[in-house]
XYZ file of C-alpha atoms in Angstrom:
700
model
C 19.726 22.033 -71.327
C 20.957 25.055 -72.837
C 24.504 25.793 -74.908
C 25.968 28.795 -75.423
C 25.542 30.601 -79.042
C 29.199 31.705 -79.305
C 27.920 34.157 -82.029
C 24.834 34.576 -84.037
C 26.976 35.151 -87.369
C 28.580 32.091 -89.260
C 31.778 30.483 -88.541
C 34.784 32.625 -90.543
C 36.476 29.633 -92.154
C 35.783 30.613 -95.493
C 38.288 32.772 -97.160
C 35.520 35.269 -98.860
C 34.224 36.164 -95.833
C 36.971 36.606 -93.988
C 37.419 39.223 -96.538
C 34.276 40.873 -95.970
C 34.954 40.955 -92.200
C 38.621 43.054 -92.856
C 36.298 45.445 -94.893
C 33.648 46.118 -92.451
C 36.346 46.782 -90.006
C 38.227 48.851 -92.438
C 34.940 50.892 -92.840
C 34.059 50.821 -88.976
C 37.682 52.125 -88.356
C 36.971 55.408 -90.724
C 33.332 56.076 -90.191
C 32.302 54.642 -86.947
C 29.353 52.393 -85.995
C 26.342 54.406 -87.779
C 28.544 55.712 -90.817
C 28.942 51.763 -91.536
C 26.497 50.932 -94.428
C 26.216 47.883 -96.063
C 26.403 49.591 -99.094
C 30.388 50.945 -98.048
C 31.324 47.423 -97.031
C 30.139 46.379 -100.512
C 32.520 48.891 -102.346
C 35.222 48.369 -100.204
C 34.744 44.917 -100.922
C 34.269 45.244 -104.643
C 31.233 43.101 -104.440
C 27.517 44.125 -104.170
C 25.503 44.508 -101.253
C 23.350 41.858 -101.992
C 26.003 39.416 -101.803
C 26.686 40.373 -98.238
C 22.759 39.958 -97.532
C 23.080 36.442 -98.667
C 25.949 35.381 -96.471
C 24.716 37.464 -93.616
C 21.569 38.862 -93.549
C 21.467 42.072 -92.167
C 24.251 44.700 -90.968
C 24.077 44.041 -87.748
C 24.486 40.268 -88.117
C 27.800 40.911 -90.488
C 28.946 43.579 -87.730
C 27.944 40.710 -85.117
C 30.251 38.341 -87.139
C 32.698 41.482 -87.729
C 32.705 41.611 -83.641
C 33.032 38.354 -82.833
C 36.225 37.739 -85.156
C 37.251 40.714 -83.269
C 37.122 39.042 -80.061
C 38.334 36.018 -81.244
C 41.463 36.952 -82.483
C 42.695 38.475 -79.687
C 41.417 35.229 -77.718
C 43.607 33.271 -79.876
C 46.469 35.385 -78.736
C 45.590 34.743 -75.361
C 46.138 31.191 -75.911
C 49.293 31.483 -77.922
C 50.704 33.160 -74.994
C 49.441 30.235 -72.448
C 51.662 28.227 -74.783
C 54.629 29.212 -73.050
C 53.169 30.317 -69.494
C 54.855 28.174 -66.521
C 52.798 28.447 -63.734
C 49.727 30.486 -62.627
C 51.314 33.711 -62.426
C 53.110 33.547 -65.987
C 49.617 33.047 -67.079
C 47.952 35.803 -65.851
C 50.945 37.941 -66.949
C 49.976 36.593 -70.302
C 46.537 37.872 -70.340
C 47.296 41.031 -69.327
C 50.026 41.078 -71.713
C 47.822 40.105 -74.509
C 45.131 42.732 -73.759
C 47.301 45.600 -73.066
C 49.395 44.679 -75.989
C 51.011 47.784 -78.566
C 48.967 46.412 -81.194
C 45.745 47.173 -78.764
C 46.571 50.931 -78.514
C 46.802 51.663 -82.108
C 44.310 53.876 -83.548
C 42.652 51.833 -85.928
C 42.233 49.239 -83.825
C 41.060 51.434 -81.376
C 38.704 52.884 -83.547
C 37.141 49.761 -84.272
C 36.536 48.696 -80.592
C 35.523 51.516 -79.753
C 32.632 51.425 -82.434
C 31.277 47.891 -80.727
C 31.145 48.847 -77.423
C 29.479 51.967 -77.942
C 26.670 49.956 -79.071
C 26.826 46.959 -76.944
C 23.549 48.510 -74.979
C 21.720 48.782 -78.209
C 22.477 45.798 -80.333
C 21.828 42.572 -79.143
C 23.987 40.429 -80.941
C 26.547 42.848 -79.871
C 25.663 41.917 -76.348
C 25.914 38.532 -76.295
C 29.251 38.615 -77.638
C 30.751 41.287 -74.861
C 29.124 38.805 -72.099
C 31.423 35.882 -73.839
C 34.301 38.206 -73.952
C 33.810 39.369 -70.487
C 33.019 35.989 -68.940
C 35.928 34.638 -70.808
C 38.295 37.276 -69.208
C 36.917 36.617 -65.592
C 37.576 32.924 -66.150
C 40.502 33.070 -66.931
C 41.629 35.263 -64.631
C 39.802 33.587 -62.044
C 41.028 30.015 -62.914
C 44.805 31.073 -61.863
C 43.967 33.682 -58.781
C 42.684 30.821 -57.281
C 46.437 28.941 -56.852
C 47.581 32.489 -55.403
C 44.953 34.219 -53.091
C 42.082 32.985 -50.829
C 39.026 31.449 -52.547
C 36.768 34.659 -51.234
C 39.409 37.164 -53.144
C 39.540 35.497 -56.232
C 36.540 36.919 -57.839
C 36.756 40.622 -56.742
C 40.662 40.313 -57.668
C 39.263 39.202 -61.087
C 36.839 41.938 -61.687
C 39.134 44.616 -60.209
C 42.052 43.277 -62.994
C 39.828 43.027 -65.422
C 37.949 47.242 -65.219
C 41.762 48.196 -64.517
C 42.414 46.501 -68.069
C 39.478 48.430 -69.662
C 40.053 51.302 -68.040
C 43.824 51.945 -69.033
C 42.869 50.954 -72.495
C 39.431 53.530 -72.620
C 41.239 56.040 -70.763
C 44.018 55.975 -73.654
C 41.343 55.987 -76.542
C 39.429 59.077 -75.178
C 42.272 61.226 -75.102
C 42.717 60.498 -78.633
C 45.801 58.317 -77.618
C 47.652 61.142 -76.274
C 47.827 58.579 -73.300
C 48.701 55.475 -74.979
C 51.822 53.681 -73.681
C 51.200 50.147 -74.002
C 54.479 48.991 -71.595
C 53.105 51.842 -68.961
C 49.672 50.205 -68.876
C 50.762 46.690 -68.248
C 53.576 48.191 -65.805
C 50.747 49.495 -63.776
C 48.132 46.538 -63.880
C 50.872 44.011 -63.325
C 52.058 45.866 -59.592
C 48.762 46.198 -58.986
C 48.265 42.542 -59.436
C 51.818 41.768 -57.689
C 50.764 43.590 -54.430
C 47.576 41.604 -54.271
C 49.158 38.565 -54.332
C 52.003 39.291 -51.566
C 48.957 40.403 -49.507
C 48.020 37.012 -49.387
C 51.494 35.680 -49.264
C 51.024 34.716 -45.509
C 48.087 33.053 -45.810
C 47.677 29.226 -45.575
C 46.228 28.920 -48.865
C 44.138 25.726 -49.716
C 45.024 23.953 -52.598
C 41.220 23.650 -53.924
C 39.740 27.020 -53.907
C 36.547 26.209 -53.146
C 36.442 25.020 -48.920
C 33.406 22.984 -49.598
C 35.474 20.557 -51.715
C 38.616 19.193 -49.264
C 37.358 21.220 -45.794
C 33.911 22.054 -45.059
C 32.430 19.704 -47.525
C 34.763 17.177 -46.807
C 31.778 15.253 -45.718
C 28.120 17.481 -47.765
C 25.531 17.192 -45.676
C 21.470 17.496 -46.417
C 19.912 20.714 -45.754
C 16.834 20.836 -44.157
C 15.073 23.652 -42.534
C 17.774 26.242 -43.349
C 20.868 24.565 -42.414
C 23.156 21.512 -42.692
C 21.951 18.729 -40.775
C 24.787 15.710 -39.735
C 23.030 12.433 -40.136
C 24.488 8.858 -38.127
C 23.164 6.698 -41.690
C 25.199 5.623 -44.516
C 27.568 7.659 -46.720
C 28.360 7.085 -50.446
C 31.175 9.005 -52.133
C 31.727 11.420 -55.082
C 34.258 11.673 -57.332
C 35.850 13.997 -59.574
C 35.326 11.777 -62.785
C 38.863 13.551 -64.348
C 40.758 12.432 -61.593
C 39.324 9.989 -59.449
C 39.884 11.909 -56.588
C 37.243 11.384 -53.348
C 35.607 15.213 -53.104
C 33.431 14.246 -50.695
C 32.017 11.926 -48.856
C 27.885 12.123 -48.514
C 25.213 11.561 -46.023
C 22.415 9.633 -47.283
C 18.918 11.095 -46.281
C 16.958 8.236 -44.334
C 13.029 8.180 -43.292
C 14.068 10.557 -39.952
C 15.634 13.177 -42.302
C 12.906 13.203 -44.444
C 10.367 13.462 -41.727
C 11.933 16.225 -40.811
C 12.066 17.927 -44.291
C 8.360 17.171 -44.492
C 7.741 19.082 -41.279
C 10.077 21.915 -42.025
C 8.401 22.352 -45.629
C 5.032 22.597 -43.866
C 5.915 25.248 -41.710
C 7.532 27.234 -44.430
C 5.306 27.050 -46.770
C 2.604 28.666 -44.817
C 4.902 31.716 -44.113
C 6.136 31.801 -47.658
C 2.849 31.312 -49.364
C 1.223 34.707 -47.127
C 3.861 36.625 -49.027
C 2.645 38.754 -51.585
C 4.227 37.906 -55.572
C 6.394 40.960 -55.424
C 7.943 40.171 -52.042
C 8.811 36.254 -53.385
C 10.417 37.661 -56.202
C 12.563 40.242 -54.716
C 13.804 37.140 -52.853
C 14.281 35.181 -55.954
C 15.875 38.150 -57.663
C 18.540 38.957 -54.831
C 19.460 34.757 -55.279
C 19.811 35.432 -58.580
C 22.377 38.242 -58.150
C 24.106 35.896 -55.346
C 24.424 33.398 -57.814
C 25.989 35.771 -60.552
C 28.323 36.911 -57.535
C 29.398 33.097 -56.807
C 29.660 31.997 -60.641
C 33.607 31.330 -60.540
C 33.551 29.426 -57.503
C 30.289 27.367 -58.232
C 31.172 26.831 -61.763
C 34.683 25.486 -60.104
C 32.950 22.998 -57.954
C 30.583 22.287 -60.978
C 33.392 21.356 -63.081
C 35.037 19.223 -60.380
C 31.746 17.195 -59.640
C 30.551 16.450 -63.136
C 33.671 16.426 -65.511
C 32.471 19.643 -67.855
C 34.865 22.017 -69.210
C 34.973 25.098 -67.099
C 34.817 26.809 -70.398
C 30.806 25.231 -70.030
C 29.930 25.718 -65.878
C 31.385 29.369 -66.056
C 29.321 31.024 -68.637
C 26.740 28.871 -68.943
C 25.563 26.122 -65.806
C 25.047 28.804 -63.463
C 24.454 31.789 -64.909
C 21.622 30.134 -66.892
C 20.309 28.611 -63.365
C 20.339 32.458 -62.449
C 18.201 33.473 -65.325
C 15.703 31.077 -64.134
C 15.375 32.553 -61.197
C 15.515 36.342 -62.257
C 12.933 34.985 -64.782
C 10.370 33.693 -62.296
C 11.093 36.282 -59.665
C 9.845 38.824 -62.152
C 6.591 36.178 -62.990
C 5.527 36.117 -59.163
C 3.862 39.731 -59.075
C 1.513 38.583 -62.229
C 0.111 35.397 -60.964
C -3.420 36.113 -61.161
C -7.115 34.537 -61.960
C -9.815 36.159 -63.678
C -13.222 37.738 -63.565
C -16.404 36.561 -65.546
C -19.395 38.292 -65.844
C -22.531 36.057 -64.905
C -25.286 38.937 -65.369
C -26.944 41.251 -62.787
C -27.450 38.751 -60.319
C -24.126 36.959 -59.837
C -20.098 36.972 -60.917
C -17.286 34.533 -60.686
C -13.679 34.570 -60.403
C -10.348 32.503 -60.216
C -7.700 32.309 -57.815
C -4.380 30.841 -58.890
C -3.043 29.218 -55.829
C -0.233 27.081 -54.757
C 0.046 23.343 -54.577
C 2.184 23.195 -51.190
C 4.920 20.925 -51.093
C 6.179 19.971 -54.088
C 9.668 17.606 -54.818
C 12.351 18.108 -57.642
C 14.158 15.232 -58.339
C 17.854 16.227 -60.523
C 19.763 14.764 -63.460
C 23.368 14.801 -62.664
C 24.221 16.252 -66.182
C 22.934 20.029 -65.041
C 22.974 19.610 -61.169
C 22.577 23.319 -60.208
C 20.869 24.169 -63.611
C 18.383 21.764 -62.811
C 17.450 22.889 -59.164
C 16.746 26.109 -60.053
C 14.812 25.373 -63.264
C 12.681 23.234 -60.786
C 12.755 25.323 -57.903
C 12.223 28.659 -59.260
C 8.688 28.316 -60.616
C 7.957 26.321 -57.758
C 8.777 28.967 -55.572
C 7.651 32.255 -57.476
C 4.123 30.295 -57.316
C 4.056 30.143 -53.266
C 5.166 26.607 -53.022
C 8.270 24.880 -50.999
C 10.093 22.461 -52.693
C 12.411 19.759 -51.386
C 14.537 18.822 -53.790
C 16.895 15.392 -54.584
C 19.971 15.589 -55.865
C 21.515 13.202 -57.990
C 24.142 10.851 -56.259
C 26.982 11.249 -58.553
C 26.821 14.909 -58.579
C 25.457 16.382 -55.209
C 27.767 19.199 -54.067
C 25.984 22.276 -55.707
C 22.430 21.971 -54.888
C 22.773 22.965 -51.012
C 24.999 25.474 -52.102
C 21.921 26.622 -54.144
C 20.301 26.058 -51.014
C 22.632 28.561 -48.824
C 21.864 31.039 -51.653
C 17.849 30.722 -51.120
C 18.983 31.325 -47.552
C 21.019 34.489 -47.546
C 18.474 35.868 -50.201
C 16.038 35.791 -47.208
C 14.038 32.375 -48.177
C 12.093 31.333 -45.305
C 13.792 28.236 -43.564
C 11.971 25.051 -44.927
C 10.781 26.337 -48.365
C 13.854 24.893 -50.237
C 15.498 21.578 -48.558
C 17.897 19.481 -49.998
C 18.234 15.436 -49.839
C 21.068 13.211 -51.046
C 20.555 9.852 -52.000
C 19.921 6.900 -54.522
C 16.343 5.850 -55.844
C 15.086 5.127 -52.340
C 15.071 8.907 -51.562
C 13.392 9.651 -54.338
C 11.061 6.911 -53.920
C 9.816 8.310 -50.552
C 9.189 11.453 -51.572
C 6.994 10.281 -54.600
C 4.948 8.437 -52.171
C 4.804 11.296 -49.621
C 0.716 11.958 -49.248
C 1.847 15.384 -48.272
C 3.941 16.914 -51.275
C 1.313 17.521 -54.279
C 3.690 17.366 -57.143
C 6.750 15.670 -58.269
C 9.199 16.998 -61.765
C 11.813 14.558 -62.942
C 14.738 14.715 -64.802
C 15.872 11.224 -65.635
C 15.580 8.187 -67.724
C 12.743 6.920 -69.268
C 12.323 3.920 -67.036
C 12.948 6.020 -64.039
C 9.784 8.208 -65.410
C 7.146 5.175 -65.782
C 8.481 4.460 -61.788
C 7.893 8.068 -60.787
C 4.711 8.069 -62.343
C 3.574 4.617 -61.351
C 4.255 5.697 -57.526
C 2.762 8.987 -57.679
C -0.443 8.105 -58.970
C -0.865 5.892 -55.684
C -1.893 9.605 -54.002
C -2.716 11.407 -57.416
C 0.061 13.991 -58.004
C 0.882 16.307 -60.289
C 4.181 15.071 -62.572
C 6.347 16.823 -64.849
C 8.849 14.534 -66.171
C 11.729 15.506 -68.918
C 12.836 12.680 -69.959
C 15.309 11.483 -72.617
C 15.644 11.900 -76.337
C 17.093 10.833 -79.676
C 16.464 13.708 -81.458
C 16.855 14.675 -85.144
C 18.728 17.087 -86.617
C 18.053 17.907 -90.407
C 20.408 19.002 -92.846
C 18.646 19.867 -96.158
C 21.358 20.772 -99.611
C 20.516 25.000 -98.934
C 21.857 24.729 -95.429
C 24.615 26.830 -94.400
C 27.780 24.112 -93.936
C 29.318 26.015 -91.698
C 26.728 26.762 -89.304
C 25.328 23.118 -89.782
C 28.302 21.499 -88.701
C 28.255 24.287 -85.604
C 25.082 23.076 -84.557
C 26.081 19.123 -85.032
C 28.929 20.102 -82.789
C 27.225 21.391 -80.306
C 24.213 18.864 -80.435
C 26.267 16.116 -80.011
C 29.817 17.183 -78.287
C 28.969 20.185 -75.985
C 28.895 18.891 -72.008
C 30.334 15.462 -73.641
C 27.262 14.665 -75.413
C 25.803 14.270 -71.912
C 22.471 16.287 -72.988
C 18.900 14.692 -73.113
C 18.309 17.064 -75.839
C 20.883 16.064 -78.238
C 20.824 15.811 -81.907
C 22.318 12.727 -81.819
C 20.700 11.478 -85.754
C 22.168 14.367 -87.731
C 20.102 13.457 -91.168
C 22.298 15.073 -93.950
C 20.684 15.065 -97.612
C 23.119 13.893 -100.308
C 23.581 16.422 -102.228
C 26.205 18.180 -99.365
C 26.888 15.364 -97.582
C 30.647 14.925 -98.970
C 30.968 18.245 -97.788
C 29.760 18.283 -94.896
C 31.394 15.150 -93.505
C 34.776 16.740 -94.928
C 34.484 19.903 -92.838
C 33.060 17.851 -89.788
C 36.007 15.650 -89.698
C 38.236 18.530 -89.467
C 36.631 20.231 -86.649
C 36.118 17.735 -84.657
C 39.386 16.199 -84.523
C 40.622 19.932 -83.915
C 38.428 19.964 -80.498
C 40.897 19.828 -77.596
C 40.502 17.103 -75.236
C 41.635 18.135 -71.524
C 41.952 19.009 -68.071
C 38.413 20.349 -67.143
C 39.429 23.399 -65.078
C 41.712 24.513 -68.171
C 40.465 27.369 -69.922
C 40.877 25.909 -73.403
C 39.338 22.564 -73.153
C 36.761 21.514 -75.259
C 35.857 17.897 -74.141
C 36.376 16.999 -70.662
C 35.609 13.849 -68.810
C 32.518 11.776 -68.863
C 30.595 11.251 -65.372
C 32.449 8.167 -64.627
C 33.979 5.386 -65.787
C 31.088 2.914 -65.574
C 28.932 5.388 -68.157
C 32.335 5.428 -70.294
C 32.331 1.596 -70.889
C 28.578 1.689 -71.751
C 29.223 4.437 -74.179
C 32.073 2.485 -75.994
C 29.689 -0.452 -75.731
C 27.479 1.260 -78.518
C 30.821 2.060 -80.489
C 31.375 -1.422 -80.328
C 28.529 -2.277 -81.111
C 27.951 0.239 -84.268
C 31.083 -1.649 -85.767
C 29.071 -4.520 -85.500
C 26.429 -3.556 -87.420
C 28.429 -2.336 -90.262
C 28.515 1.467 -89.335
C 31.833 3.245 -90.765
C 33.681 4.910 -88.139
C 34.716 8.503 -89.127
C 36.734 9.507 -86.247
C 37.418 9.096 -82.586
C 35.760 6.165 -80.836
C 38.491 5.279 -78.270
C 38.867 5.851 -74.675
C 42.025 8.035 -73.775
C 44.267 6.390 -71.391
C 47.650 7.848 -71.557
C 49.521 10.567 -69.042
C 46.634 12.836 -67.254
C 44.064 10.917 -69.139
C 44.811 7.714 -66.640
C 42.789 8.069 -63.823
C 39.705 9.757 -65.613
C 36.492 9.289 -67.996
C 38.267 10.704 -71.109
C 36.949 9.875 -74.490
C 37.068 11.618 -77.976
C 34.244 12.725 -80.052
C 32.695 9.981 -82.136
C 31.176 9.977 -85.514
C 29.524 7.253 -87.363
C 28.871 7.433 -91.146
C 26.309 5.345 -93.438
C 24.251 4.451 -90.490
C 21.003 2.728 -90.652
C 17.710 3.456 -88.910
C 17.675 0.067 -87.594
C 21.204 0.225 -85.609
C 21.432 0.089 -82.139
C 23.268 3.827 -82.409
C 20.371 5.046 -84.378
C 17.941 3.262 -82.236
C 18.785 4.089 -78.276
C 19.822 7.054 -76.372
C 23.346 6.755 -76.046
C 23.719 10.109 -73.638
C 27.908 10.493 -74.704
C 30.031 11.813 -77.330
C 28.652 9.921 -80.234
C 27.096 11.224 -83.583
C 25.519 9.149 -85.992
C 24.989 10.531 -89.267
C 22.471 9.291 -91.944
C 22.007 10.081 -95.394
C 18.605 11.041 -97.169
C 16.965 12.503 -100.259
C 13.692 14.341 -100.050
C 11.952 15.785 -97.513
C 8.833 13.413 -97.089
C 11.257 10.378 -96.305
C 13.157 12.561 -93.528
C 10.020 13.609 -91.985
C 8.983 9.576 -91.392
C 12.601 8.405 -90.565
C 13.108 11.375 -88.107
C 9.616 10.448 -86.618
C 9.819 6.663 -86.654
C 11.434 6.583 -82.389
C 9.490 6.251 -79.180
C 11.153 9.719 -78.384
C 10.067 13.413 -78.939
C 12.073 15.768 -76.680
C 13.671 17.846 -79.610
C 14.535 18.480 -83.285
C 16.854 20.991 -85.636
C 16.111 21.518 -88.995
C 18.707 23.517 -91.190
C 17.893 25.175 -94.546
C 17.502 28.792 -95.862
C 14.287 28.202 -97.157
C 11.982 29.334 -94.226
C 8.996 27.963 -95.488
C 10.596 24.371 -95.707
C 11.696 24.999 -92.336
C 8.419 25.788 -90.548
C 6.802 23.037 -92.705
C 9.126 20.683 -91.700
C 8.746 21.521 -88.090
C 5.040 21.266 -87.783
C 5.196 18.004 -89.540
C 8.206 16.846 -86.626
C 6.884 15.031 -83.361
C 9.149 16.763 -81.192
C 8.358 19.010 -78.172
C 11.350 22.144 -78.615
C 12.430 22.434 -82.113
C 14.981 24.930 -83.911
C 15.764 26.074 -87.151
C 19.222 27.259 -88.153
C 19.644 26.539 -84.496
C 19.855 23.833 -81.840
C 20.141 23.710 -77.978
C 19.505 27.241 -77.370
C 16.838 27.067 -74.405
C 16.211 30.486 -72.987
C 14.135 30.386 -70.002
C 11.161 32.657 -71.831
C 10.149 29.171 -74.355
C 8.964 26.399 -72.647
C 10.982 23.185 -72.668
C 9.695 19.371 -72.971
C 9.223 16.574 -74.912
C 6.381 14.495 -76.809
C 5.496 10.854 -76.733
C 8.120 8.780 -74.022
C 10.321 12.001 -73.829
C 8.148 13.500 -70.930
C 5.063 15.122 -69.552
C 4.610 18.663 -69.124
C 6.936 21.664 -69.696
C 9.976 23.328 -67.653
C 10.871 27.549 -68.177
C 8.517 29.797 -69.340
C 5.350 31.251 -67.628
C 3.801 27.192 -68.766
C 5.614 25.808 -65.899
C 3.566 28.436 -63.851
C 0.451 25.940 -64.687
C 2.542 22.974 -63.079
C 3.188 24.662 -60.017
C -0.423 26.244 -59.306
C -4.253 25.274 -59.060
C -7.195 27.075 -59.610
C -10.120 28.097 -57.362
C -13.161 29.085 -58.623
C -15.872 31.251 -56.931
C -19.361 32.295 -57.701
C -20.265 35.508 -55.506
C -24.310 35.880 -55.686
C -25.418 39.417 -56.026
C -29.317 38.394 -55.140
C -31.456 35.994 -53.298
C -31.299 32.560 -52.953
C -34.386 30.910 -55.428
C -35.493 27.762 -54.245
C -38.183 25.685 -54.919
C -38.387 23.942 -51.328
């Protein structure tokens, strides 16, 4: 699963780095982006250019670090104002007042912002940071607008306010600050906001901004043949893990729904497969556009259902799903076979054809992203897909189905069935389904493969992991700590590829642990819907108890608790599944926490002395999903990665999964690959055609 890359630059905690950043800002203000060179920055900082290269690598990385620092300073100012804001309207005012504060209209600061913004279309590092900045602004605005205007108005109004703020500032900048007037700018944007709130003052607003959570989706139906289908069978509940609140009652798909979904998929797939790749790609591109349009609402719903922070779901979960649809939409028109010259008497060619009806079985940690990762390549290749949502997080898969329909997907090509293991078992046993793609646990993967073998289905399995993150003495400690945090605590640690075995070479152990402890204890645990929350709720109380049992086991086996390890039960935490991010040190490879997948916010730190030793220990596991290596010696990085038994590896990074790269594991971590062109191999079959150009010779 994908976590965000907050910056390609190191974390700016070191005083020397901050001095270099300050020098960079100064040169940018005086000379602009093009005129800012490493030589000028080094001269201002009174160091050699080679020292800047040692810290940042090149000019682009240094300027990326400076842009990130500038953005973060503005974000910190917004958070400071949030601390005294009493309600949603006050929080919106805090955003406006921060972004249009008098200091933002100073010529020197403005020149720096303009230098960066002017290069965003051309510099990938700056573009990533600008996207994060924009998403944060829209997420913050949307979060509080939900309490003041109808749900359908939230996203357009948030976009309008953001545009008005940026446009007001930019006009002042381009007028060489002759029109710079902070008070007037804030008054103008505030008046617009109040006029929009007043326009909807008489509207009967739902306390939850997404209608599907308390009204339309009080009952969550299955989606078959392009519409919601009501059943009279058993139901189950899905609850908000942060509050215990009932979100919806979910209808279980029985045998009749299974039969209807198969018949619908059969009809739809015939229509869909006859369309050209370009036509299919056009539908997927439109669906990606609609996902991005509805990002705020879908992220809100995903946070309610999973307990993950809105800061994650609004910037990763839905948007990475949209990336998958966009990528495979582009690949749809490029599917082709090959032509083979067989001499003057014949030639041959191959056709890459769809399998027919496929099935996807989702996991609860990334519900809509996984639905997109599985359906996008299947649909691009001309297949139909029946998707079984996780019974823990069923709410957004049907929203994806509705978006596909709006984008022009023929009815039946994407159906959604709800339920537990018996629903998935029927899909695995169904003769008409030609391929199963599962994201889940190893035991579930074995059961799926066993059932699928009866009808010789294709199978893709993305299963669990106990992945190593190896940190050598020469690694940048700030970067290594950042990766360890992302690889253990992002999404509450509920990510299959997490680097939960953190191997730290002895030379930097104490410095690494000191910085790790400081930053872990600074993480904010709280309301998943609050934009400044770092750690939300785990998926359920029962899962939390399972994770806590590993904490108890670690202590009993002699590991040292560095920080965390407790459930939070006071005040607002009393009804939710909240747990402190936890780090154990002085661990051994034979401990339970070092061998078994915990799937929670528990990091195991292990010591090592040399390369050969750590490779052997890292590989001593039944899993092989992922691995990471941190070192400033790239030759070593490539050498170690080549020796690791893992399907997805990172050098000086962790848990970044671009849609363009294959994702999957070795050993018991799975079979096949998600994402990239490699996924297309799993959703097509090759037909060979021999074409004779002459007579048939026969001895008979």
